[in-house]
Coordinates of C-alpha atoms in Angstrom, one line a residue:
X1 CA 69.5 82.5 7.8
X2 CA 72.0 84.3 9.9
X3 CA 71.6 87.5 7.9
X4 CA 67.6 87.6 9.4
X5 CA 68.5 85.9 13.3
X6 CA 71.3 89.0 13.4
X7 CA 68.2 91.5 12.6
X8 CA 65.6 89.7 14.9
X9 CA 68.3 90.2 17.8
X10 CA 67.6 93.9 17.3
X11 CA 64.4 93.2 19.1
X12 CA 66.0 91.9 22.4
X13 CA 66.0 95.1 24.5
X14 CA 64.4 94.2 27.7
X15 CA 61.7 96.4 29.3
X16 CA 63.6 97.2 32.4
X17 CA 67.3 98.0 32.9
X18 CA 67.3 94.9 35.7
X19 CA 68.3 91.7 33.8
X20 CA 67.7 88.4 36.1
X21 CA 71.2 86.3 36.2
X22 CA 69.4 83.4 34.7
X23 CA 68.6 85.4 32.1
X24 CA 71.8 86.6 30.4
X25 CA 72.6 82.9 30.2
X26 CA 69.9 82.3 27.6
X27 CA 70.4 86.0 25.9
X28 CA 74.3 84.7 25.7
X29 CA 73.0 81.9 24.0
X30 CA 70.9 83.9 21.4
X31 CA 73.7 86.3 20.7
X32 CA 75.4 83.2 19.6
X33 CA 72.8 82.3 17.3
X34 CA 71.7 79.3 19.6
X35 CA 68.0 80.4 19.7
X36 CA 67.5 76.1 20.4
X37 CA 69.9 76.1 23.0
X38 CA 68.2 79.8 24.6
X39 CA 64.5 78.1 24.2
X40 CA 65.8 75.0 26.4
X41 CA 66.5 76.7 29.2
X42 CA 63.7 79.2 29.0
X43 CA 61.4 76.5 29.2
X44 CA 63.2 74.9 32.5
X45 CA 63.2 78.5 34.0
X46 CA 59.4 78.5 33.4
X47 CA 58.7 74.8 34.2
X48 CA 60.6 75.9 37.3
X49 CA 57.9 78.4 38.2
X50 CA 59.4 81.3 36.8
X51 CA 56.6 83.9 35.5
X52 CA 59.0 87.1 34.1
X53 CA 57.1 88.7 31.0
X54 CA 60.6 89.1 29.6
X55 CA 60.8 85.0 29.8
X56 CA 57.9 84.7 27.3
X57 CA 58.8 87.4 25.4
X58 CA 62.5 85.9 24.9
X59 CA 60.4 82.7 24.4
X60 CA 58.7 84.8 21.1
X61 CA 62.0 85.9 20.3
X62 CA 63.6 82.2 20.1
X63 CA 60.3 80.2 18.2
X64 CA 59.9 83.3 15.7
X65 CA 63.5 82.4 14.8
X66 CA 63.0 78.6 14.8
X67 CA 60.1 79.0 12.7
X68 CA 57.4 78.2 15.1
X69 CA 55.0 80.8 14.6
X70 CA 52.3 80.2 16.3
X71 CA 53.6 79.7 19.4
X72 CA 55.6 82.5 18.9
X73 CA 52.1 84.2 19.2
X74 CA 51.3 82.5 22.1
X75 CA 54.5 83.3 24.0
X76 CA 54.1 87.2 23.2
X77 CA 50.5 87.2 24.3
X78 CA 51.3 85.2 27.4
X79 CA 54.2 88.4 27.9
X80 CA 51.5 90.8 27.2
X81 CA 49.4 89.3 30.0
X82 CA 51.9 88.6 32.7
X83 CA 53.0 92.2 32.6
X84 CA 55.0 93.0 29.5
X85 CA 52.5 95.6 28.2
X86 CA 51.8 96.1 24.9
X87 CA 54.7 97.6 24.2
X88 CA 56.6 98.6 20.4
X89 CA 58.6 95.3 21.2
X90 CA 55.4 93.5 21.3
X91 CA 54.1 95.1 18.5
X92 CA 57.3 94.6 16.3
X93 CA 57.8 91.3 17.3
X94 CA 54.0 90.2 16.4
X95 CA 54.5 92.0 12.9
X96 CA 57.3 90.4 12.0
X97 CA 55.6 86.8 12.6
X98 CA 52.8 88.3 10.9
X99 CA 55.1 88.5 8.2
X100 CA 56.2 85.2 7.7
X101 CA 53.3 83.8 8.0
X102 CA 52.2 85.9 5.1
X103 CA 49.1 87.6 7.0
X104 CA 51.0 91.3 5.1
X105 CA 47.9 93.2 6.0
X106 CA 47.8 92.6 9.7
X107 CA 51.9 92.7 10.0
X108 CA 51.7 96.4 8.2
X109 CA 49.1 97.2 10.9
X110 CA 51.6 96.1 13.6
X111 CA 54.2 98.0 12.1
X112 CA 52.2 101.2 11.6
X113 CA 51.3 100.9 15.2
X114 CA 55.2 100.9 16.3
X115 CA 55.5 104.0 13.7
X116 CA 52.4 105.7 15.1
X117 CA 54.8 105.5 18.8
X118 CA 57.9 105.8 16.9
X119 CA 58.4 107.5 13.6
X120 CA 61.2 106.3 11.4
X121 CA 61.6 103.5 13.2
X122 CA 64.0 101.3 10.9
X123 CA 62.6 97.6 12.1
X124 CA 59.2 98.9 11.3
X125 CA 59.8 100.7 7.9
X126 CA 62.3 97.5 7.1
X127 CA 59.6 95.1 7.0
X128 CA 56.8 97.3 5.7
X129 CA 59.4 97.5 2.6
X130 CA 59.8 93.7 2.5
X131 CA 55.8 93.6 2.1
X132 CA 55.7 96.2 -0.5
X133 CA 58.0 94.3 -2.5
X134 CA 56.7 90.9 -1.8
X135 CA 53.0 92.3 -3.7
X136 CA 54.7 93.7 -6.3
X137 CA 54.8 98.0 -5.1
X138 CA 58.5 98.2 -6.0
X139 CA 58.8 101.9 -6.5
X140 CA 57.1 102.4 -3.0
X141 CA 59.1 99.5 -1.5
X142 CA 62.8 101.1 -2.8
X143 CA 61.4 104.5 -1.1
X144 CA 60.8 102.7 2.1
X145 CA 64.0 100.8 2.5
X146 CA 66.0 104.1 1.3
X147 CA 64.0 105.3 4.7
X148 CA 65.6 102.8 6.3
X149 CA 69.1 103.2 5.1
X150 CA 68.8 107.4 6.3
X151 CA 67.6 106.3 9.5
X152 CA 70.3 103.3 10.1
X153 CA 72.9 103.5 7.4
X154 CA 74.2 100.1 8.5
X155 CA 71.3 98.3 7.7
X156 CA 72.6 95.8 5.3
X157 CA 69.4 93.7 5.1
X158 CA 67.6 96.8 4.1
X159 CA 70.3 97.5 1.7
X160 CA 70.4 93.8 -0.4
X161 CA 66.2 94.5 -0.8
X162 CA 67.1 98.4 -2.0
X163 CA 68.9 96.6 -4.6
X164 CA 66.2 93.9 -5.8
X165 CA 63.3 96.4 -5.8
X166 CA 65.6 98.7 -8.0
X167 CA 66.2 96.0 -10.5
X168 CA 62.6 95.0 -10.6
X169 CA 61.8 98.4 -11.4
X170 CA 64.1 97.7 -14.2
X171 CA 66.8 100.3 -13.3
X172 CA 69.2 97.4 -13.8
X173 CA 72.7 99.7 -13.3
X174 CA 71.8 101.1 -10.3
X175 CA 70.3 97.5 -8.8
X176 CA 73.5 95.6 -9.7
X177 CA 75.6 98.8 -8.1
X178 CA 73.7 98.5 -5.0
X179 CA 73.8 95.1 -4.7
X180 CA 77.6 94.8 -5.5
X181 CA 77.8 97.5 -2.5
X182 CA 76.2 95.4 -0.7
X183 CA 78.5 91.8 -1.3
X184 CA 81.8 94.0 -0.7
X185 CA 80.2 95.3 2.6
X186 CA 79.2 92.3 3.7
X187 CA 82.1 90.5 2.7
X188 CA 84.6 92.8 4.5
X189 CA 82.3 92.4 7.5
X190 CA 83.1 89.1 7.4
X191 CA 86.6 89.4 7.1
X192 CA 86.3 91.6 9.9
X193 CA 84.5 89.6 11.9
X194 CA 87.4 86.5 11.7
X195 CA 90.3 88.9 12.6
X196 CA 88.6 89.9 15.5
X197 CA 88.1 86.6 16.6
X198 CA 92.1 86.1 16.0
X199 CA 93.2 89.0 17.5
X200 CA 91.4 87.8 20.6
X201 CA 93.9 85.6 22.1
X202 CA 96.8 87.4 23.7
X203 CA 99.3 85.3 21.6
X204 CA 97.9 87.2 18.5
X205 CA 100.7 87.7 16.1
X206 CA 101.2 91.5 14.9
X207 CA 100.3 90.5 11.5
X208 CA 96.8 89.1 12.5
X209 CA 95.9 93.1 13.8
X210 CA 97.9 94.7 10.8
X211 CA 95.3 92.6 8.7
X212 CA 92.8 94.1 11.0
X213 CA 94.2 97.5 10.4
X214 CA 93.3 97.1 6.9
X215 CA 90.1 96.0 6.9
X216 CA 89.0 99.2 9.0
X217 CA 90.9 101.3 6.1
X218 CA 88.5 99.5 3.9
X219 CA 85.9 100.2 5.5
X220 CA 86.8 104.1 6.6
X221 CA 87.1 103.4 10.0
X222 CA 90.7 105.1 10.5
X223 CA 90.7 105.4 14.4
X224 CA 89.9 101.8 14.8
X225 CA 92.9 100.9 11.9
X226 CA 95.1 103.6 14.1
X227 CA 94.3 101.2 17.1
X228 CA 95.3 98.0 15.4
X229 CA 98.3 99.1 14.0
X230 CA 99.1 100.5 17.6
X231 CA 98.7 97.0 18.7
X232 CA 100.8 95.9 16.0
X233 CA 104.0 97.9 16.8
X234 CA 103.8 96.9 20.7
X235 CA 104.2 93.3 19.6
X236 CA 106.7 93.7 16.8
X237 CA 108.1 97.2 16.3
X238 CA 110.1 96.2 13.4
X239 CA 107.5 94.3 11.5
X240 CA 107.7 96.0 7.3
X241 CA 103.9 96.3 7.0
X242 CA 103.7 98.9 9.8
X243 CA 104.9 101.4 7.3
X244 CA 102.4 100.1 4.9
X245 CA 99.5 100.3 7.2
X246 CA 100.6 103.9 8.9
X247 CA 101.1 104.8 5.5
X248 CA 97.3 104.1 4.3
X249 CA 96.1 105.6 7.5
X250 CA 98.1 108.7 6.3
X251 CA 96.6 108.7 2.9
X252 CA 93.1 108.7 4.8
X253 CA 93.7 111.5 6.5
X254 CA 94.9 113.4 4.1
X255 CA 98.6 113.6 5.4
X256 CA 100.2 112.9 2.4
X257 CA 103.7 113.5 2.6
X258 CA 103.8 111.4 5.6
X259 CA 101.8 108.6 3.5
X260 CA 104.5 109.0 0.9
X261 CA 107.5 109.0 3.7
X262 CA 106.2 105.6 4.9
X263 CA 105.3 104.1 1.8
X264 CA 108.6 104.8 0.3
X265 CA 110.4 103.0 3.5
X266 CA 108.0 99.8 2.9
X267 CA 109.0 99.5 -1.0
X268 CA 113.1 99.4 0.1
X269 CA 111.8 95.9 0.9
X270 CA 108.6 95.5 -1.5
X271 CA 108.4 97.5 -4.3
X272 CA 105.9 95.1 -6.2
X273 CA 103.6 94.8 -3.3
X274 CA 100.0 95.7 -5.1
X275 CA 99.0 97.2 -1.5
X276 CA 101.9 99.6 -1.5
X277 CA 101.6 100.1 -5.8
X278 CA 97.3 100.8 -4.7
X279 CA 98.5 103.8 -2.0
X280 CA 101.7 105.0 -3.3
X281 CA 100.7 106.3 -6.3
X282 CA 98.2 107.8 -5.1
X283 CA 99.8 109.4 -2.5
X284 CA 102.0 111.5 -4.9
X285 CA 99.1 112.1 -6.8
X286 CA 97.5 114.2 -4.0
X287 CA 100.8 115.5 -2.7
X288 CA 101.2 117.0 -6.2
X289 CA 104.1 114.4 -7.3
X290 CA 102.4 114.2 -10.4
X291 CA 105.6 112.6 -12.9
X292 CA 106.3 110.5 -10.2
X293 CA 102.3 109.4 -9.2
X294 CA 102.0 109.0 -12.7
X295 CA 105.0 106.3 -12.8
X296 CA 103.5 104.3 -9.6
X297 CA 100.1 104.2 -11.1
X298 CA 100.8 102.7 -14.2
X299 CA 102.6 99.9 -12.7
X300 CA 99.6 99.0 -10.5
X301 CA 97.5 99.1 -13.6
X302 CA 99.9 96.8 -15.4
X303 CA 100.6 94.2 -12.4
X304 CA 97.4 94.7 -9.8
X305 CA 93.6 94.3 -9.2
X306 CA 92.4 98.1 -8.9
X307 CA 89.6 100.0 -8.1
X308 CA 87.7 103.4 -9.3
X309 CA 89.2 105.5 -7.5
X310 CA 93.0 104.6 -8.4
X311 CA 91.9 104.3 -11.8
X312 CA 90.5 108.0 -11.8
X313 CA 93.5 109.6 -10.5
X314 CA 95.3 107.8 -13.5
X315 CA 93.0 108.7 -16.0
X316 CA 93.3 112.3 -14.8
X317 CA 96.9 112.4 -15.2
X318 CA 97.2 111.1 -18.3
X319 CA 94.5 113.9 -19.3
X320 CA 97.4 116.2 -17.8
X321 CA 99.6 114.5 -19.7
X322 CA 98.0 114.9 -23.4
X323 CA 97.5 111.4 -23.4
X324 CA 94.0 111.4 -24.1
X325 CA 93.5 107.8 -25.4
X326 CA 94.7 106.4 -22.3
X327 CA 92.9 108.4 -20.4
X328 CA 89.4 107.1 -22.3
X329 CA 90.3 103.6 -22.1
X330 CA 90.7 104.2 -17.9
X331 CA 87.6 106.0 -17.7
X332 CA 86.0 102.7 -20.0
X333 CA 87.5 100.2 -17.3
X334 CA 85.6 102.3 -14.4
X335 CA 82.7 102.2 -16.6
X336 CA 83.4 98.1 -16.3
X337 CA 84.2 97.9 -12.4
X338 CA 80.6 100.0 -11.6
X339 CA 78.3 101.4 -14.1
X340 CA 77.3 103.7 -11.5
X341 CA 80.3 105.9 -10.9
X342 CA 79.8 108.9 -12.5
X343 CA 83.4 109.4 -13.2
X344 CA 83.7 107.1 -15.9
X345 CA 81.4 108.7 -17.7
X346 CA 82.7 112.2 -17.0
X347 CA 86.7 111.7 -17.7
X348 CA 85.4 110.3 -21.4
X349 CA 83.6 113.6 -21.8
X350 CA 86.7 115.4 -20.6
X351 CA 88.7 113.6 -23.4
X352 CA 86.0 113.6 -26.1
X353 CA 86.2 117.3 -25.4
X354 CA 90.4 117.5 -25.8
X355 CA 90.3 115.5 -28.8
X356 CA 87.2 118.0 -30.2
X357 CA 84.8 115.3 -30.3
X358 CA 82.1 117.8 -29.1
X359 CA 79.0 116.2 -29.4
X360 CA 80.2 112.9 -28.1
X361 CA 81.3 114.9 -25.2
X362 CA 78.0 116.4 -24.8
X363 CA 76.6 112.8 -24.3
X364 CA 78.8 111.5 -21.8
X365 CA 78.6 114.7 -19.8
X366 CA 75.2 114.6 -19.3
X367 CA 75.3 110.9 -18.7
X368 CA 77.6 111.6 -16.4
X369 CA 75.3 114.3 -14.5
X370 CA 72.6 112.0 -14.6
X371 CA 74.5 109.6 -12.7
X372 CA 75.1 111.9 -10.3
X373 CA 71.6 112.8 -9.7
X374 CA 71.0 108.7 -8.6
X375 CA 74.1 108.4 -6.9
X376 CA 73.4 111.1 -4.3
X377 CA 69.7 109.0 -3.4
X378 CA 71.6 105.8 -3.1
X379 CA 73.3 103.9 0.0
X380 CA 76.7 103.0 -2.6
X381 CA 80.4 103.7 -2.7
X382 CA 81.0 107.4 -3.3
X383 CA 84.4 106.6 -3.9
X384 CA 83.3 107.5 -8.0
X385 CA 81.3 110.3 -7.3
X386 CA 82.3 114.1 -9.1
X387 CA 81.5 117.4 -7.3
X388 CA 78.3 118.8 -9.1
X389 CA 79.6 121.7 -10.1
X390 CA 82.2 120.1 -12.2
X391 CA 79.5 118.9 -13.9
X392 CA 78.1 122.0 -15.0
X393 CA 81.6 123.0 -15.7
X394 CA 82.3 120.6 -18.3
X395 CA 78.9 121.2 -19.8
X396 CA 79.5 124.7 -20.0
X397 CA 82.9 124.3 -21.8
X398 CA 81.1 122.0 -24.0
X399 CA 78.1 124.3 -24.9
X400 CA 80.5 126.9 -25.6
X401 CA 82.4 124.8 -28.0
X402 CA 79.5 124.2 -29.7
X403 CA 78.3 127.3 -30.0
X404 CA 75.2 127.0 -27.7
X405 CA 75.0 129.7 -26.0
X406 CA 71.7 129.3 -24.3
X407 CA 72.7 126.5 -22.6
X408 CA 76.1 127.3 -21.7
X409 CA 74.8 130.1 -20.0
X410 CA 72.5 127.9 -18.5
X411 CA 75.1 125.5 -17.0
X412 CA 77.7 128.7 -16.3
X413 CA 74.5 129.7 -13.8
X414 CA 74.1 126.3 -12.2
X415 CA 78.0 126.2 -11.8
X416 CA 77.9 129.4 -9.5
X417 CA 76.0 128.5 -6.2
X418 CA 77.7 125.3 -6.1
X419 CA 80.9 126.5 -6.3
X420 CA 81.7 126.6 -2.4
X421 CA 83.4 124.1 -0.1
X422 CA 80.0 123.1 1.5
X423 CA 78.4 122.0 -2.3

């Protein structure tokens, strides 16, 4: 699988900075995923009476990934003995052999060893969560590979496990919401992964890195979009999605007026585009254009795919706007898109509460909260997450409609330390 010869590559770092010429041919080859093609010419440096440790160990590296395990063993032990040392590589590399081979109790040994040397290690905890889940320890593998995710939060093998341990533990929402995380990650990486290979060439069209420019948006990587689009404008100055892309990388920054300038310009010439309909709306929205952000956001509803987070900043305007069915049925469409975004859940509680439908607001609320709790111990998009102490202030209003005073004191108290910027 590509997915696992990426994550064995992670165990490539050599034991000395000095890297024989021959060498970086065959670890050329394996960053290509040619591990048959790196094993050939290993063996014809070694038939050629080449004895470097960091031969056999690349040897180990190349048969673990072909499958051949026991001479994958055989390779790392002859590295051990011609000088390698027993090293955490070795270590992690005999575990992980171990591993497939489905000897669990000797690979967690390995692995404990590399943790003994080096705490936190993500390869280490990684695989020690794979074994967990494999005999059926699903609450302790899901704490493992969250240990994983804190100490490399771009883990994303670590993340699809996360996601089946979860659901065998039967907390279905938050499995499926982690493992939808993890297809929209992985498919943008791969997205991102083809326009980089086509922006390559130096006859790259500006389009090509404009489509590259939005990827990195996607993924929240502004000064690498800011780059792209850069690129973009010293190819074709006039292109119309240069406004569109500086535009979104204005929205991400939280220059909003400029966002709205651009975006405004690109719709002389595409007013239907779902892209510009997606930022545009909610542009205005933060630049407190709210009559006008309202107008742009119900077209994308109408004519575009959207997400949570445009769908929020509808819903809350039609709250603003008394228009409290339409504001539910948003909130029920989040609810749709990702059962773990806590702001479907708590603009429905919001409305319940408007339309005096107390105790059904009471529900969602804390349903809401609830979600909240999980979200914060989970690797997911935050993009439907609600500050905690508008929470409590929601329950509070609540309580006090219905005459609980106990607990709205309660929730008026847990309101008050989390009421500063740094909550």
């Amino acid at each position: 699988m590509k997915t696992v010869s990426a994550l064995l590559l992670l165990f490539q770092t050599l034991a000395s900075p000095g890297v024989p010429v021959p060498l970086e041919s065959v670890l050329a080859k394996m960053r290509d995923d040619n591990y048959l093609g790196a094993l050939e010419e290993i063996e014809v440096l070694l038939e050629s009476g080449r004895r470097d440790p960091r031969l056999y160990y690349q040897k180990g590296v190349c048969e673990t990934v072909l499958g051949r395990y026991a001479d994958a063993l055989e390779s790392l032990e002859r590295a051990r003995e011609a000088g390698f040392g027993d090293t955490w590589r070795i270590r992690s590399r005999t575990g992980i052999v171990y591993f497939h081979q489905g000897r669990h109790q000797e690979a967690r040994e390995e692995f404990q060893r590399v943790l003994d040397d080096r705490p936190g290690d993500p390869d280490a905890l990684y695989y020690r969560g794979r074994i967990e889940l494999k005999q059926g320890r699903f609450r302790e593998a899901g704490e493992t590979l969250l240990a994983v995710l804190d100490a490399d939060p771009e883990y994303d093998p670590a993340l699809f496990h996360l996601g089946r341990a979860l659901l065998r533990q039967g907390r279905r929402d938050e499995g499926r919401g982690v493992l939808r995380f993890h297809r929209k990650r992985e498919h943008l990486k791969k997205q991102l992964r083809t326009l980089l290979n086509l922006a390559a060439p130096p006859q790259a069209s500006a389009s090509v890195h404009l489509e590259l420019a939005g990827v990195y948006l996607e993924l929240g990587r502004p000064s690498l979009a800011r780059d792209a689009i850069k690129k973009a404008e010293e190819l074709d100055s006039g292109h119309a999605e240069i406004n569109l892309y500086r535009g979104g990388l204005a929205w991400l920054r939280g220059s909003y007026p400029e966002a709205v300038r651009r975006l405004r310009e690109y719709a002389r010439s595409h007013p239907g585009d779902c892209r510009l309909l997606n930022f545009l709306g909610r542009s205005l929205k933060a630049d407190g254009r709210k009559g006008e952000a309202l107008t742009e956001l119900r077209k994308a509803v109408s004519r575009c795919t959207v997400g949570v987070g445009l769908l929020a900043d509808l819903a809350e305007l039609e709250l603003e706007a008394g228009q409290y069915q339409r504001a539910a049925t948003h909130a029920g469409k989040i609810i749709d898109l990702n059962p773990l975004a806590p702001v479907g859940p708590f603009l429905i509680a919001v409305a319940s509460l408007h339309r005096r439908q107390f105790h059904e607001a009471e529900s969602w609320a804390l349903k809401a909260l609830d979600l909240e709790r999980r979200l914060a111990l989970l690797p997911t998009d935050r993009e439907g997450s609600v500050a905690r102490s508008e929470h409590h202030r929601l329950l509070h209003a609540v309580y006090v409609r219905l005459g609980n005073t106990v607990k709205a004191r309660e929730h008026e108290e847990k309101m008050k330390p989390l009421s500063s910027p740094g909550e």
